[in-house]
PDB file of C-alpha atoms in Angstrom:
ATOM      1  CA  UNK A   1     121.464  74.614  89.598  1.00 71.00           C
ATOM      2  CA  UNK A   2     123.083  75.659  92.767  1.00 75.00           C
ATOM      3  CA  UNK A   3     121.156  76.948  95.594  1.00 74.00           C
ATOM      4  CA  UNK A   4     122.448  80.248  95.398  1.00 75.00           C
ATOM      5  CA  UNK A   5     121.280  80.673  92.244  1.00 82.00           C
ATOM      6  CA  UNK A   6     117.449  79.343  92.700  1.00 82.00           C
ATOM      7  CA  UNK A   7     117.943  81.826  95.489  1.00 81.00           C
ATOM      8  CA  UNK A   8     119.009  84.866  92.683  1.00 82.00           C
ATOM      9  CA  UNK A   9     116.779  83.104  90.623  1.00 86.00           C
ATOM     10  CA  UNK A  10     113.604  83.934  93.503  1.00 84.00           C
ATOM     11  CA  UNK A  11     115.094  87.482  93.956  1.00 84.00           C
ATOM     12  CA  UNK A  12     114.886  88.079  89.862  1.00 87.00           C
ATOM     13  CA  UNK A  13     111.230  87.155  89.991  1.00 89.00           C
ATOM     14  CA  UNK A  14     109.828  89.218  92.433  1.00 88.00           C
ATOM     15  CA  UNK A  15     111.377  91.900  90.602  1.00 88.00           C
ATOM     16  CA  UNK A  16     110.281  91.282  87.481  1.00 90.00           C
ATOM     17  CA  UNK A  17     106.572  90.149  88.673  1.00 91.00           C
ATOM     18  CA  UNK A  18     107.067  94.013  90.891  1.00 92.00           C
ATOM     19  CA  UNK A  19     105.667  95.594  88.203  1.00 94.00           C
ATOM     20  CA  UNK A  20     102.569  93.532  87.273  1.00 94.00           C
ATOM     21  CA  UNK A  21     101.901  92.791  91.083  1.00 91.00           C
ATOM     22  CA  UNK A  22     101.520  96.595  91.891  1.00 94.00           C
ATOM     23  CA  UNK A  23      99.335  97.090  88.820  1.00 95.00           C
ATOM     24  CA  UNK A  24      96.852  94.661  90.093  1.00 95.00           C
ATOM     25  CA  UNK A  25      97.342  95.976  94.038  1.00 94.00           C
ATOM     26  CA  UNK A  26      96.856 100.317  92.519  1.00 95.00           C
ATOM     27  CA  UNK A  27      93.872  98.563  90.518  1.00 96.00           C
ATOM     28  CA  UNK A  28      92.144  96.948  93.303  1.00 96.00           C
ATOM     29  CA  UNK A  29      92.807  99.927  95.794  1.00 95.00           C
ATOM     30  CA  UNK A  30      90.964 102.268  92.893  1.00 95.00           C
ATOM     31  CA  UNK A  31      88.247 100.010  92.817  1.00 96.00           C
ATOM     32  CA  UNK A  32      87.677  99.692  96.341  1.00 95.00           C
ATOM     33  CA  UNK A  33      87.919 104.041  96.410  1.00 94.00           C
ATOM     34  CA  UNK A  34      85.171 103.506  94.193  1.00 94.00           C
ATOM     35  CA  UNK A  35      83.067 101.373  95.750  1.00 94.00           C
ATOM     36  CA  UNK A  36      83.765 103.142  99.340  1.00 93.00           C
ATOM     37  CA  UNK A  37      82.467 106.756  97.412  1.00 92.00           C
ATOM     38  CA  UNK A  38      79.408 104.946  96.073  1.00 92.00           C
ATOM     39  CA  UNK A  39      78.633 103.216  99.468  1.00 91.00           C
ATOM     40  CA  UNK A  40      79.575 106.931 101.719  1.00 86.00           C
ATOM     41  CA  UNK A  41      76.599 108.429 103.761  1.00 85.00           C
ATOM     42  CA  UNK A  42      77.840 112.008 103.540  1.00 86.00           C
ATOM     43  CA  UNK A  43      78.821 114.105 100.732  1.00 88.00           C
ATOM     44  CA  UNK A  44      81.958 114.597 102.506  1.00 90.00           C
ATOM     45  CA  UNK A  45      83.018 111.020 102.875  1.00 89.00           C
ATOM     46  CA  UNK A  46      82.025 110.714  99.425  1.00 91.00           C
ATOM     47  CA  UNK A  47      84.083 113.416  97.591  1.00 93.00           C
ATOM     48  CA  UNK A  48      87.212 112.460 100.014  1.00 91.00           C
ATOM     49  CA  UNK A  49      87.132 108.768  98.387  1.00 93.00           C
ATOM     50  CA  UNK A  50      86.793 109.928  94.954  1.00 94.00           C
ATOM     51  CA  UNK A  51      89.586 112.573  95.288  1.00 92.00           C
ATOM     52  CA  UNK A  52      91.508 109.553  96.464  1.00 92.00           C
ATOM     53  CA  UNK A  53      90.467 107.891  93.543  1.00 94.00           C
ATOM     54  CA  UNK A  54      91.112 110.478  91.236  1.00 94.00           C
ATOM     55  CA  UNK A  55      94.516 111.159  92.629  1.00 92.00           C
ATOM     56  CA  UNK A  56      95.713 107.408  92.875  1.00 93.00           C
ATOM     57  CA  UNK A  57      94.186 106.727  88.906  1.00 94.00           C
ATOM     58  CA  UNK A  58      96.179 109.837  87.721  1.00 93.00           C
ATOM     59  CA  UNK A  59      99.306 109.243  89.376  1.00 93.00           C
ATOM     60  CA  UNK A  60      99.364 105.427  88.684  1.00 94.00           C
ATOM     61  CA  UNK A  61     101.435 105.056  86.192  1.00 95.00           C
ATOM     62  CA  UNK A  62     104.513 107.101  88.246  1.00 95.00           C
ATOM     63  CA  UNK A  63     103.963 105.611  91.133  1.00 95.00           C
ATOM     64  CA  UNK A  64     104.193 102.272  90.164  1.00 96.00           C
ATOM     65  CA  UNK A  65     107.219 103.262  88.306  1.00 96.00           C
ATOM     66  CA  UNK A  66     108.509 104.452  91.540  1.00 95.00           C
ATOM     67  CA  UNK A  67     107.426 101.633  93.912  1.00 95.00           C
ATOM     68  CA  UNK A  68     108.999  99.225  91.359  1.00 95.00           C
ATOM     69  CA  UNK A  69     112.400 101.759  90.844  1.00 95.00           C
ATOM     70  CA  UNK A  70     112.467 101.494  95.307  1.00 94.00           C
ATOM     71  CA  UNK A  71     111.761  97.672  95.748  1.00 93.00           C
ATOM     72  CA  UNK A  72     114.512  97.016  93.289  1.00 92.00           C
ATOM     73  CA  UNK A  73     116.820  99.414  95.128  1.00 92.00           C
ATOM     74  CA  UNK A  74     115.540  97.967  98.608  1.00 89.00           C
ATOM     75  CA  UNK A  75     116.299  94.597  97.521  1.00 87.00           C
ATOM     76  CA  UNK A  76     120.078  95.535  95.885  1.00 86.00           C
ATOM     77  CA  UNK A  77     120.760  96.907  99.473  1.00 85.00           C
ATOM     78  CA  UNK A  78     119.202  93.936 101.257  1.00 79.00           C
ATOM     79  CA  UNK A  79     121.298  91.451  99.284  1.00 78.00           C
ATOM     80  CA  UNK A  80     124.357  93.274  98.837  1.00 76.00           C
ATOM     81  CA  UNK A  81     125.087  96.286 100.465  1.00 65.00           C
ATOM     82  CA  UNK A  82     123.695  95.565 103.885  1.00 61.00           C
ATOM     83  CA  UNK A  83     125.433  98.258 105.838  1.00 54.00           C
ATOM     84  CA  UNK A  84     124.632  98.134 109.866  1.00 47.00           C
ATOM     85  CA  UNK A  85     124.711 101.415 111.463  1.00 42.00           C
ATOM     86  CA  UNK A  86     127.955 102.572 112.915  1.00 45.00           C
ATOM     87  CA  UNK A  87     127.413 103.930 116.398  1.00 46.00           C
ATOM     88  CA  UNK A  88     128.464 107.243 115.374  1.00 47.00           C
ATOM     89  CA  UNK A  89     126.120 107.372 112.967  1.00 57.00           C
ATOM     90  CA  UNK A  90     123.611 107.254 115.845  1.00 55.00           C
ATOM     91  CA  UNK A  91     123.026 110.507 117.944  1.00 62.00           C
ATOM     92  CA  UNK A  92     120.985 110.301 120.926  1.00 65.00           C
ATOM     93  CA  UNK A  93     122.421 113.747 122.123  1.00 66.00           C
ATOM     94  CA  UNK A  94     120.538 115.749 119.182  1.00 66.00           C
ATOM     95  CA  UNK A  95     117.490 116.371 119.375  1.00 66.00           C
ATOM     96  CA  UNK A  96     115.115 117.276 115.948  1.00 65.00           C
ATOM     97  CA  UNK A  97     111.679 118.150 115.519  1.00 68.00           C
ATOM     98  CA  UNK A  98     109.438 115.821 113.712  1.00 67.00           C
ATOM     99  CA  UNK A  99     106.879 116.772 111.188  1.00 71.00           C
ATOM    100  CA  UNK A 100     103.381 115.671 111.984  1.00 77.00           C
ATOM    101  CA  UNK A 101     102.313 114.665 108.908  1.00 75.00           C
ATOM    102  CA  UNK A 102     105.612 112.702 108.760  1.00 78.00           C
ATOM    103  CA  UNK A 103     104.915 110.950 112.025  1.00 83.00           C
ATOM    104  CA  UNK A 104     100.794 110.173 110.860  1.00 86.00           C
ATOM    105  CA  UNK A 105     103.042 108.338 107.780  1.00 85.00           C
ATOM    106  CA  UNK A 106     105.159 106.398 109.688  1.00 83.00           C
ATOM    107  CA  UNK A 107     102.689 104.905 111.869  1.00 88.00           C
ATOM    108  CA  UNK A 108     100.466 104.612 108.718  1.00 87.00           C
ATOM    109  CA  UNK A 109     103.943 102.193 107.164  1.00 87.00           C
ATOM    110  CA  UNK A 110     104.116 100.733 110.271  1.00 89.00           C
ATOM    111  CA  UNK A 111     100.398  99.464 110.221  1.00 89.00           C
ATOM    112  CA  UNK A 112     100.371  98.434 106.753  1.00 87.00           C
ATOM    113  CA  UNK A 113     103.773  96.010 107.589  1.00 90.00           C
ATOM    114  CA  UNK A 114     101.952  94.759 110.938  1.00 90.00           C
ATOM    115  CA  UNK A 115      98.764  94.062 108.641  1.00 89.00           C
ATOM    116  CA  UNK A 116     100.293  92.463 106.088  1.00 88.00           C
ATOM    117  CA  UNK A 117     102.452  90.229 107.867  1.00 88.00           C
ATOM    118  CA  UNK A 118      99.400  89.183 109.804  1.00 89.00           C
ATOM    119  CA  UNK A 119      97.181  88.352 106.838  1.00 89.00           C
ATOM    120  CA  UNK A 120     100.031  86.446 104.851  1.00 87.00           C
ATOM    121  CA  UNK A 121     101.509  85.396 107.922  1.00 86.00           C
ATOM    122  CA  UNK A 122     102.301  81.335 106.816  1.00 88.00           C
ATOM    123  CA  UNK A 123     102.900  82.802 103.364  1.00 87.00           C
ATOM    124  CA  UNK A 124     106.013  84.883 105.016  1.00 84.00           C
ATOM    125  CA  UNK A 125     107.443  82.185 107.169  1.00 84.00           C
ATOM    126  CA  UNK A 126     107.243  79.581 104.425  1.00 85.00           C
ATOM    127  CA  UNK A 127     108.602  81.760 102.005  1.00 82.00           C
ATOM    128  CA  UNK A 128     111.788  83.091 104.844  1.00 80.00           C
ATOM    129  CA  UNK A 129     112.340  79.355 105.482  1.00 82.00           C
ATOM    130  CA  UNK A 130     112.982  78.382 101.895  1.00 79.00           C
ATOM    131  CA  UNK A 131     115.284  81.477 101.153  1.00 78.00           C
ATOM    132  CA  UNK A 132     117.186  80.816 104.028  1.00 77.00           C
ATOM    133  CA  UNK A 133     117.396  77.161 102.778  1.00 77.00           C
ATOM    134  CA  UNK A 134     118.198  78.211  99.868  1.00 75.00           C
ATOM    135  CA  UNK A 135     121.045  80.321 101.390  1.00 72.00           C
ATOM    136  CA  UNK A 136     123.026  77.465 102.332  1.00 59.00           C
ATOM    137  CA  UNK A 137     121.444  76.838 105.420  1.00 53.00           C
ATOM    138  CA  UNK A 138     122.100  79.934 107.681  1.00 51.00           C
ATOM    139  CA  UNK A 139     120.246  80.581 110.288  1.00 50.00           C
ATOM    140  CA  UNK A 140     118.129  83.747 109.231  1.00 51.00           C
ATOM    141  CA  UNK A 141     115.903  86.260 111.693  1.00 52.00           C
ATOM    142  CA  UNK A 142     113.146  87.103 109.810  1.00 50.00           C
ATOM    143  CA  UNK A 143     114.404  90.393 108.964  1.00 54.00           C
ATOM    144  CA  UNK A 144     116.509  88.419 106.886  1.00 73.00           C
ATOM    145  CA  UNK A 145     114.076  87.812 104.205  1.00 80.00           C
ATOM    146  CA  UNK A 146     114.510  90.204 101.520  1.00 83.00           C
ATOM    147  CA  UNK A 147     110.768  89.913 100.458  1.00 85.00           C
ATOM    148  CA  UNK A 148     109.378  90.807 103.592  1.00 87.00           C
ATOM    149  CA  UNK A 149     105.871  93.143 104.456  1.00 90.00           C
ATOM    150  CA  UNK A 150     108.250  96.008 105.561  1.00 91.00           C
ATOM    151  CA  UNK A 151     110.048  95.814 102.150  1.00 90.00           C
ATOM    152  CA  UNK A 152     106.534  96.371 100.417  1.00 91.00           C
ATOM    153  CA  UNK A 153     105.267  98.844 102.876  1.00 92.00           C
ATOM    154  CA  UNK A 154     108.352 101.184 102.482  1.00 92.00           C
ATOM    155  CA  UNK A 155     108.512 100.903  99.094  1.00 94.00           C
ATOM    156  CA  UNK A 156     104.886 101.774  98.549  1.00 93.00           C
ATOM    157  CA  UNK A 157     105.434 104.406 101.080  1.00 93.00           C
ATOM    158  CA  UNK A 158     108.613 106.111  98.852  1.00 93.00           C
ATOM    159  CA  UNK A 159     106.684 105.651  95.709  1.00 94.00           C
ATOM    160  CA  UNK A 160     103.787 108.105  97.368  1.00 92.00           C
ATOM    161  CA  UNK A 161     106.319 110.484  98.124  1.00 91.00           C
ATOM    162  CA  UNK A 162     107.527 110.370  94.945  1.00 91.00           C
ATOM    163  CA  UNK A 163     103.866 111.444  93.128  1.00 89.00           C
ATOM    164  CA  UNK A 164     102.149 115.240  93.244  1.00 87.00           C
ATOM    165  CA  UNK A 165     100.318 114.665  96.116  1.00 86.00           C
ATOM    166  CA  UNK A 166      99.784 116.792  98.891  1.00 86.00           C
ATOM    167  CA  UNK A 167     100.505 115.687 102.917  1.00 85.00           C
ATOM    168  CA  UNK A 168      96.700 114.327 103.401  1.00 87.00           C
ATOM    169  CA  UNK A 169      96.066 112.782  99.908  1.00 87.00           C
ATOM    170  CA  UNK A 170      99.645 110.497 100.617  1.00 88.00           C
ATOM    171  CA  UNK A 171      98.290 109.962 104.127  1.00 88.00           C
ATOM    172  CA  UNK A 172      94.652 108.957 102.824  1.00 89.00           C
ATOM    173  CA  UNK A 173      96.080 106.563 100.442  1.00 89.00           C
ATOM    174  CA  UNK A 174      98.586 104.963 102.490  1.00 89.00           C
ATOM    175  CA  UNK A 175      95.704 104.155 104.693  1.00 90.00           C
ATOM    176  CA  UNK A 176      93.640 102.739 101.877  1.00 90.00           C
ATOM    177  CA  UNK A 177      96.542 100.283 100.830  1.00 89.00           C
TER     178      UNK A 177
END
């Protein structure tokens, strides 16, 4: 089997393991919700984790349709249609306004990229090192690796977006992830 191909073979798995892997992540996140409501000292606290709860356990079936539908496309555009961004397709003369809740997101994606490519730090420089060996030897940066925290994070962030939830519930849950 030629490199290349392990490499599509790698690629095919993590797409068809997508599925079963987000399962078990929705699954533990509900749990923990659970346990954080039980544990809360205020009624507050309490009924905020439990919403979350409720929300993520009635919406899990979409959204894991949705973060699986969005790592496949992020993936198809990482492999093959990597586009870079014309400068004209960059205006730093127009200026736009920036939704709060959007921005509170962002730096929520950002954090959950930054904290999972701390905690499976080895994990992601292993596994970058053997796809790029397995890429004929190029020299990759590491935002070459197609299975990369930020790949995760923005999926899972897109799949949110993609479930009834309101601004603060897709906030609150990004933040449990």
């Amino acid at each position: 089997m030629l490199p290349s191909e392990i490499f599509q073979s790698c690629i095919d798995d993590a797409i068809q393991r997508s599925d079963e892997l987000m399962r078990s992540v929705v699954r533990q996140v509900i749990d923990a919700l659970e346990q954080q409501a039980e544990a809360a000292g205020t009624g507050r606290d309490r009924q905020q984790f439990s919403d979350m709860s409720h929300a993520l356990r009635q919406n899990e079936g979409k959204l894991i349709q949705a973060f699986v539908e969005r790592f496949h496309a992020v993936l198809d555009e990482e492999l093959y249609e990597k586009k870079p961004v014309s400068p004209k397709e960059l205006q730093f003369d127009v200026l736009s306004l920036v939704d709060e809740s959007d921005l509170e997101e962002g730096v929520e994606v950002s954090r959950l990229t930054h904290m999972l490519e701390s905690e499976a730090q080895w994990e992601v420089r292993d596994l970058g090192a053997r796809l790029d060996s397995l890429r004929a030897g190029q020299h990759a940066a590491p935002q070459s690796n197609p299975l990369r925290p930020e790949v995760f994070s923005k999926s899972l962030h897109h799949a949110l977006g993609m479930v009834d939830l309101d601004a603060e519930e897709r906030l609150g849950l990004l933040r449990a992830f």
